Tab-separated table of C-alpha atoms in Angstrom:
chain	number	residue	atom	x	y	z
A	1	MET	CA	49.264	25.339	-1.979
A	2	THR	CA	51.229	23.895	1.008
A	3	LEU	CA	49.128	23.647	4.058
A	4	ILE	CA	50.171	24.721	7.481
A	5	CYS	CA	49.326	22.193	10.301
A	6	VAL	CA	49.686	22.729	13.998
A	7	PRO	CA	50.229	19.530	16.003
A	8	ILE	CA	48.397	19.351	19.349
A	9	THR	CA	49.444	16.796	22.006
A	10	VAL	CA	46.084	15.785	23.542
A	11	THR	CA	46.001	15.277	27.299
A	12	GLU	CA	42.768	17.045	28.103
A	13	ILE	CA	39.909	17.492	25.557
A	14	HIS	CA	39.052	21.098	26.468
A	15	THR	CA	42.648	22.254	26.305
A	16	ALA	CA	43.104	20.574	22.958
A	17	LEU	CA	40.033	22.359	21.594
A	18	ALA	CA	41.291	25.682	22.973
A	19	ASP	CA	44.673	25.146	21.280
A	20	ALA	CA	42.917	24.242	17.991
A	21	GLN	CA	41.000	27.468	18.130
A	22	ALA	CA	44.230	29.349	18.831
A	23	ALA	CA	45.789	27.648	15.838
A	24	SER	CA	42.868	28.680	13.677
A	25	ASP	CA	43.132	32.245	14.868
A	26	GLY	CA	46.874	32.203	14.267
A	27	GLY	CA	46.448	31.316	10.547
A	28	ALA	CA	46.884	27.483	10.384
A	29	ASP	CA	44.992	25.402	7.875
A	30	LEU	CA	44.452	22.322	10.072
A	31	VAL	CA	45.533	20.728	13.237
A	32	GLU	CA	46.969	17.328	14.082
A	33	TYR	CA	45.448	15.759	17.280
A	34	ARG	CA	48.320	13.640	18.634
A	35	ILE	CA	46.256	11.305	20.822
A	36	ASP	CA	48.941	8.691	21.673
A	37	GLU	CA	49.472	10.145	25.206
A	38	PHE	CA	45.729	10.214	25.838
A	39	PHE	CA	44.474	6.952	24.304
A	40	SER	CA	45.444	3.628	25.955
A	41	GLY	CA	42.744	1.432	24.237
A	42	ASP	CA	39.968	2.227	26.624
A	43	GLY	CA	36.374	2.711	25.250
A	44	VAL	CA	35.760	5.744	27.337
A	45	GLU	CA	38.881	7.475	25.828
A	46	GLU	CA	37.633	6.455	22.429
A	47	ASP	CA	34.290	8.265	23.020
A	48	ALA	CA	36.244	11.364	24.139
A	49	ILE	CA	38.346	11.481	21.066
A	50	VAL	CA	35.238	11.115	18.790
A	51	GLY	CA	33.774	14.055	20.739
A	52	LEU	CA	36.965	16.021	20.206
A	53	VAL	CA	36.957	15.439	16.481
A	54	SER	CA	33.249	16.361	16.192
A	55	LYS	CA	33.739	19.642	18.045
A	56	SER	CA	37.054	20.595	16.323
A	57	PRO	CA	36.937	24.201	15.167
A	58	MET	CA	38.995	23.364	12.055
A	59	PRO	CA	39.819	20.361	9.834
A	60	CYS	CA	42.038	17.792	11.554
A	61	ILE	CA	44.427	14.918	11.301
A	62	VAL	CA	44.279	12.294	13.992
A	63	THR	CA	47.470	10.459	14.769
A	64	CYS	CA	48.011	7.818	17.438
A	65	ARG	CA	51.769	7.315	17.065
A	66	ILE	CA	53.401	4.131	18.271
A	67	GLY	CA	56.553	4.143	20.291
A	68	ALA	CA	58.784	2.704	17.545
A	69	GLU	CA	58.211	5.936	15.504
A	70	GLY	CA	58.541	8.515	18.202
A	71	GLY	CA	55.042	8.281	19.822
A	72	ALA	CA	53.659	7.276	23.165
A	73	TYR	CA	51.088	4.683	22.234
A	74	ASP	CA	51.797	1.182	23.856
A	75	GLY	CA	48.265	-0.247	23.973
A	76	PRO	CA	46.716	-3.058	22.042
A	77	GLU	CA	46.966	-2.731	18.268
A	78	ASP	CA	43.446	-3.995	17.727
A	79	ALA	CA	42.049	-1.166	19.974
A	80	ARG	CA	44.031	1.391	17.857
A	81	VAL	CA	42.706	-0.022	14.557
A	82	SER	CA	39.201	-0.089	16.077
A	83	LEU	CA	39.530	3.589	16.831
A	84	PHE	CA	40.707	4.309	13.344
A	85	GLU	CA	37.666	2.481	11.945
A	86	ARG	CA	35.303	4.479	14.150
A	87	LEU	CA	36.890	7.826	13.331
A	88	GLY	CA	37.054	7.119	9.704
A	89	THR	CA	33.423	6.227	9.411
A	90	MET	CA	32.096	9.173	11.510
A	91	ALA	CA	30.945	11.012	8.411
A	92	ASP	CA	29.409	7.897	6.718
A	93	GLY	CA	26.086	9.161	5.395
A	94	GLY	CA	26.822	12.772	6.393
A	95	ASN	CA	25.746	12.497	10.002
A	96	ALA	CA	28.959	14.024	11.562
A	97	ALA	CA	32.212	15.614	10.581
A	98	GLY	CA	35.108	13.125	10.846
A	99	PRO	CA	38.782	13.863	10.630
A	100	ARG	CA	40.163	15.025	7.325
A	101	TYR	CA	42.967	12.517	7.656
A	102	LEU	CA	44.157	9.554	9.623
A	103	ASP	CA	47.948	9.181	9.921
A	104	VAL	CA	48.955	5.498	10.028
A	105	GLU	CA	52.601	4.258	10.146
A	106	PHE	CA	53.433	2.316	6.959
A	107	ALA	CA	55.240	-0.317	9.006
A	108	ALA	CA	51.993	-0.923	11.037
A	109	TYR	CA	49.830	-0.716	7.952
A	110	LYS	CA	51.746	-3.439	6.159
A	111	ALA	CA	52.255	-5.632	9.157
A	112	SER	CA	49.158	-7.737	8.367
A	113	ALA	CA	46.477	-8.042	5.662
A	114	ASN	CA	43.858	-7.717	8.440
A	115	ILE	CA	45.093	-4.381	9.617
A	116	ARG	CA	45.495	-3.140	6.060
A	117	GLN	CA	42.002	-4.232	5.174
A	118	LYS	CA	40.370	-2.618	8.270
A	119	VAL	CA	42.231	0.742	7.662
A	120	ASN	CA	41.219	0.696	3.986
A	121	LEU	CA	37.547	0.225	4.931
A	122	ALA	CA	37.740	3.380	7.112
A	123	VAL	CA	39.196	5.840	4.522
A	124	ARG	CA	38.224	7.329	1.173
A	125	HIS	CA	39.965	5.878	-1.816
A	126	PRO	CA	39.120	4.830	-5.433
A	127	GLY	CA	37.922	1.376	-4.424
A	128	GLN	CA	35.751	2.667	-1.502
A	129	HIS	CA	32.052	2.027	-1.818
A	130	ARG	CA	30.865	4.075	1.198
A	131	ASP	CA	30.639	7.945	1.270
A	132	LEU	CA	33.566	8.751	3.582
A	133	ALA	CA	35.209	12.030	4.262
A	134	THR	CA	38.460	10.822	5.863
A	135	SER	CA	41.577	10.075	3.778
A	136	LEU	CA	44.704	8.143	4.659
A	137	ILE	CA	48.266	9.578	5.323
A	138	LEU	CA	50.827	6.678	5.250
A	139	SER	CA	53.882	7.832	7.289
A	140	THR	CA	57.325	6.732	8.138
A	141	HIS	CA	59.839	8.244	10.615
A	142	ASP	CA	63.455	7.849	11.477
A	143	PHE	CA	64.829	9.852	14.375
A	144	ASP	CA	68.482	8.612	13.780
A	145	GLY	CA	68.955	9.688	10.226
A	146	ARG	CA	68.237	8.925	6.588
A	147	PRO	CA	66.820	5.408	6.157
A	148	GLY	CA	69.067	3.148	4.031
A	149	ASP	CA	66.008	1.971	2.103
A	150	LEU	CA	64.486	5.502	1.780
A	151	LEU	CA	63.556	5.426	-1.958
A	152	ARG	CA	62.368	1.851	-1.838
A	153	ARG	CA	60.160	2.581	1.115
A	154	LEU	CA	58.724	5.622	-0.481
A	155	SER	CA	58.040	3.753	-3.741
A	156	ALA	CA	56.148	1.025	-1.795
A	157	MET	CA	54.133	3.720	0.080
A	158	ASP	CA	53.425	5.652	-3.171
A	159	GLY	CA	52.096	2.441	-4.657
A	160	GLU	CA	49.414	1.878	-2.000
A	161	ALA	CA	45.997	2.681	-3.697
A	162	ALA	CA	44.338	3.726	-0.420
A	163	ALA	CA	47.028	6.307	0.482
A	164	ALA	CA	46.049	9.830	-0.258
A	165	VAL	CA	49.199	11.343	1.072
A	166	VAL	CA	52.674	9.904	1.778
A	167	LYS	CA	54.746	11.312	4.659
A	168	ILE	CA	58.471	10.895	5.317
A	169	ALA	CA	60.278	12.488	8.247
A	170	TYR	CA	63.799	11.737	9.323
A	171	ARG	CA	66.671	13.415	11.146
A	172	ALA	CA	68.590	15.550	8.682
A	173	ARG	CA	72.279	15.338	9.483
A	174	SER	CA	73.575	17.679	6.882
A	175	LEU	CA	72.595	20.301	4.298
A	176	ARG	CA	72.795	17.498	1.797
A	177	ASP	CA	70.148	15.450	3.603
A	178	SER	CA	67.791	18.484	3.561
A	179	MET	CA	68.396	19.095	-0.129
A	180	GLU	CA	67.408	15.535	-0.898
A	181	ILE	CA	64.280	15.851	1.240
A	182	LEU	CA	63.211	18.959	-0.603
A	183	ASP	CA	63.417	17.122	-3.931
A	184	LEU	CA	61.285	14.160	-2.907
A	185	PRO	CA	57.788	15.572	-3.451
A	186	ARG	CA	58.489	15.998	-7.165
A	187	ALA	CA	59.803	12.422	-7.554
A	188	PHE	CA	56.565	10.561	-6.655
A	189	ARG	CA	53.027	10.519	-7.893
A	190	ARG	CA	51.083	11.095	-4.652
A	191	PRO	CA	51.045	14.259	-2.610
A	192	MET	CA	53.912	14.135	-0.110
A	193	ILE	CA	54.866	15.564	3.212
A	194	ALA	CA	58.683	15.440	3.313
A	195	LEU	CA	60.385	16.975	6.322
A	196	GLY	CA	63.795	16.899	8.011
A	197	MET	CA	63.978	16.848	11.793
A	198	GLY	CA	66.670	18.742	13.729
A	199	GLU	CA	68.520	21.939	13.114
A	200	PHE	CA	69.457	21.014	9.533
A	201	GLY	CA	65.885	20.114	8.823
A	202	LEU	CA	64.505	23.622	9.446
A	203	MET	CA	64.895	24.604	5.814
A	204	THR	CA	62.732	21.738	4.629
A	205	ARG	CA	59.810	23.059	6.844
A	206	VAL	CA	60.194	26.606	5.648
A	207	LEU	CA	60.732	25.792	1.886
A	208	ALA	CA	58.081	23.169	1.543
A	209	PRO	CA	55.915	25.549	-0.577
A	210	LYS	CA	58.781	26.128	-3.067
A	211	PHE	CA	59.340	22.472	-3.654
A	212	GLY	CA	55.713	21.223	-3.751
A	213	GLY	CA	55.310	19.819	-0.191
A	214	PHE	CA	51.781	18.982	0.609
A	215	LEU	CA	52.017	20.189	4.222
A	216	THR	CA	54.349	21.606	6.759
A	217	PHE	CA	54.125	21.565	10.563
A	218	ALA	CA	54.477	24.472	13.006
A	219	SER	CA	53.928	24.345	16.779
A	220	LEU	CA	51.598	26.692	18.612
A	221	ARG	CA	54.329	27.612	21.079
A	222	PRO	CA	58.035	26.746	21.565
A	223	THR	CA	57.204	24.303	24.373
A	224	SER	CA	54.670	22.266	22.375
A	225	THR	CA	56.767	21.029	19.451
A	226	THR	CA	56.292	17.387	18.367
A	227	ALA	CA	59.473	16.939	16.384
A	228	PRO	CA	63.010	18.423	16.632
A	229	GLY	CA	63.497	21.508	14.583
A	230	GLN	CA	59.810	22.400	14.285
A	231	PRO	CA	59.264	26.210	14.082
A	232	THR	CA	56.432	27.979	15.811
A	233	LEU	CA	53.339	29.036	13.855
A	234	ARG	CA	54.189	32.726	14.329
A	235	ASP	CA	57.814	32.339	13.109
A	236	LEU	CA	56.747	30.355	10.098
A	237	ILE	CA	54.154	32.912	8.998
A	238	ASP	CA	55.719	36.193	10.195
A	239	LEU	CA	59.467	35.657	10.226
A	240	TYR	CA	59.871	33.267	7.260
A	241	ARG	CA	56.775	34.575	5.432
A	242	VAL	CA	55.828	31.056	4.323
A	243	ARG	CA	52.556	32.275	2.825
A	244	SER	CA	54.452	34.259	0.169
A	245	ILE	CA	56.791	31.435	-0.705
A	246	GLY	CA	56.197	29.747	-4.169
A	247	ARG	CA	58.132	27.963	-6.859
A	248	GLU	CA	59.595	31.232	-8.108
A	249	THR	CA	60.722	32.438	-4.747
A	250	ALA	CA	64.557	33.137	-4.642
A	251	VAL	CA	66.439	31.506	-1.757
A	252	TYR	CA	69.180	33.181	0.107
A	253	GLY	CA	71.413	31.566	2.853
A	254	VAL	CA	74.035	32.312	5.353
A	255	VAL	CA	77.222	30.234	5.179
A	256	GLY	CA	78.865	29.347	8.472
A	257	TRP	CA	78.857	27.180	11.551
A	258	PRO	CA	77.029	27.533	13.833
A	259	VAL	CA	74.359	29.870	12.375
A	260	THR	CA	71.274	29.155	14.460
A	261	GLN	CA	71.789	32.195	16.617
A	262	SER	CA	72.200	34.482	13.544
A	263	LEU	CA	69.904	37.455	13.265
A	264	SER	CA	70.139	37.361	9.488
A	265	PRO	CA	66.611	35.839	8.932
A	266	HIS	CA	65.099	38.705	10.929
A	267	ILE	CA	67.046	41.380	9.016
A	268	HIS	CA	66.924	40.047	5.492
A	269	ASN	CA	63.390	38.752	5.485
A	270	ALA	CA	62.164	42.100	6.858
A	271	GLY	CA	64.206	43.825	4.108
A	272	PHE	CA	62.891	41.627	1.334
A	273	GLU	CA	59.358	42.242	2.510
A	274	ALA	CA	59.972	46.058	2.667
A	275	ILE	CA	61.062	46.286	-0.942
A	276	GLY	CA	58.642	43.570	-2.261
A	277	HIS	CA	61.435	41.080	-3.281
A	278	ASN	CA	60.265	37.567	-3.892
């Protein structure tokens, strides 16, 4: 089953917790706490983030995205890695509930053996000797378009033993880009999040369950998106009926340009639901 995750940009802890509860009430499976605007490397902020995770009303991903991949974090890398270590080991021995996943950029992960070792010590994987509850998402992002080394990059990420999930997101510039993105999860061994950003990428977010995507993102409200082309949770569940999409679901499309303003999804999806057509 493809999970639905609501990303939450953390600026205040109480607001983030309220949004997480709203995401849970709205039907999401987990939330992603984007802490890169909140965390600057300070120890007090680190304590607050640990508190946020421990009080989260639902399972969570914690992401501290660097600027090179679309995030806001520009603090010391050793402080960020130290935070990963603390979060990943929160549940060591069963004393507290840590994040379900840590999202770490593949470029940062492979930058040095020291960073790789410290991250690996904080997540669950076949070689881990501690009882940890947090797994690793290795991710890569390109806001310009399809990376020239896409398949080579994914193969390298797929080969990392500590990675539980591989994530690729890039700006889809055409229908062809989106079709390739949809095919990626079935081409590699590990569970994969494969999403297209921008208008052309919407179909990759809606059709992730049909093509075996591990997870898709939906914002809580139109003003809180964390990537171009991200639908709202309500639209993903109610308009596009993502919970009813599976491998056997038939896909219909509208041909034209532009089509973003078309009412066809509202009309056709309501009709399909009314007659029970998959």
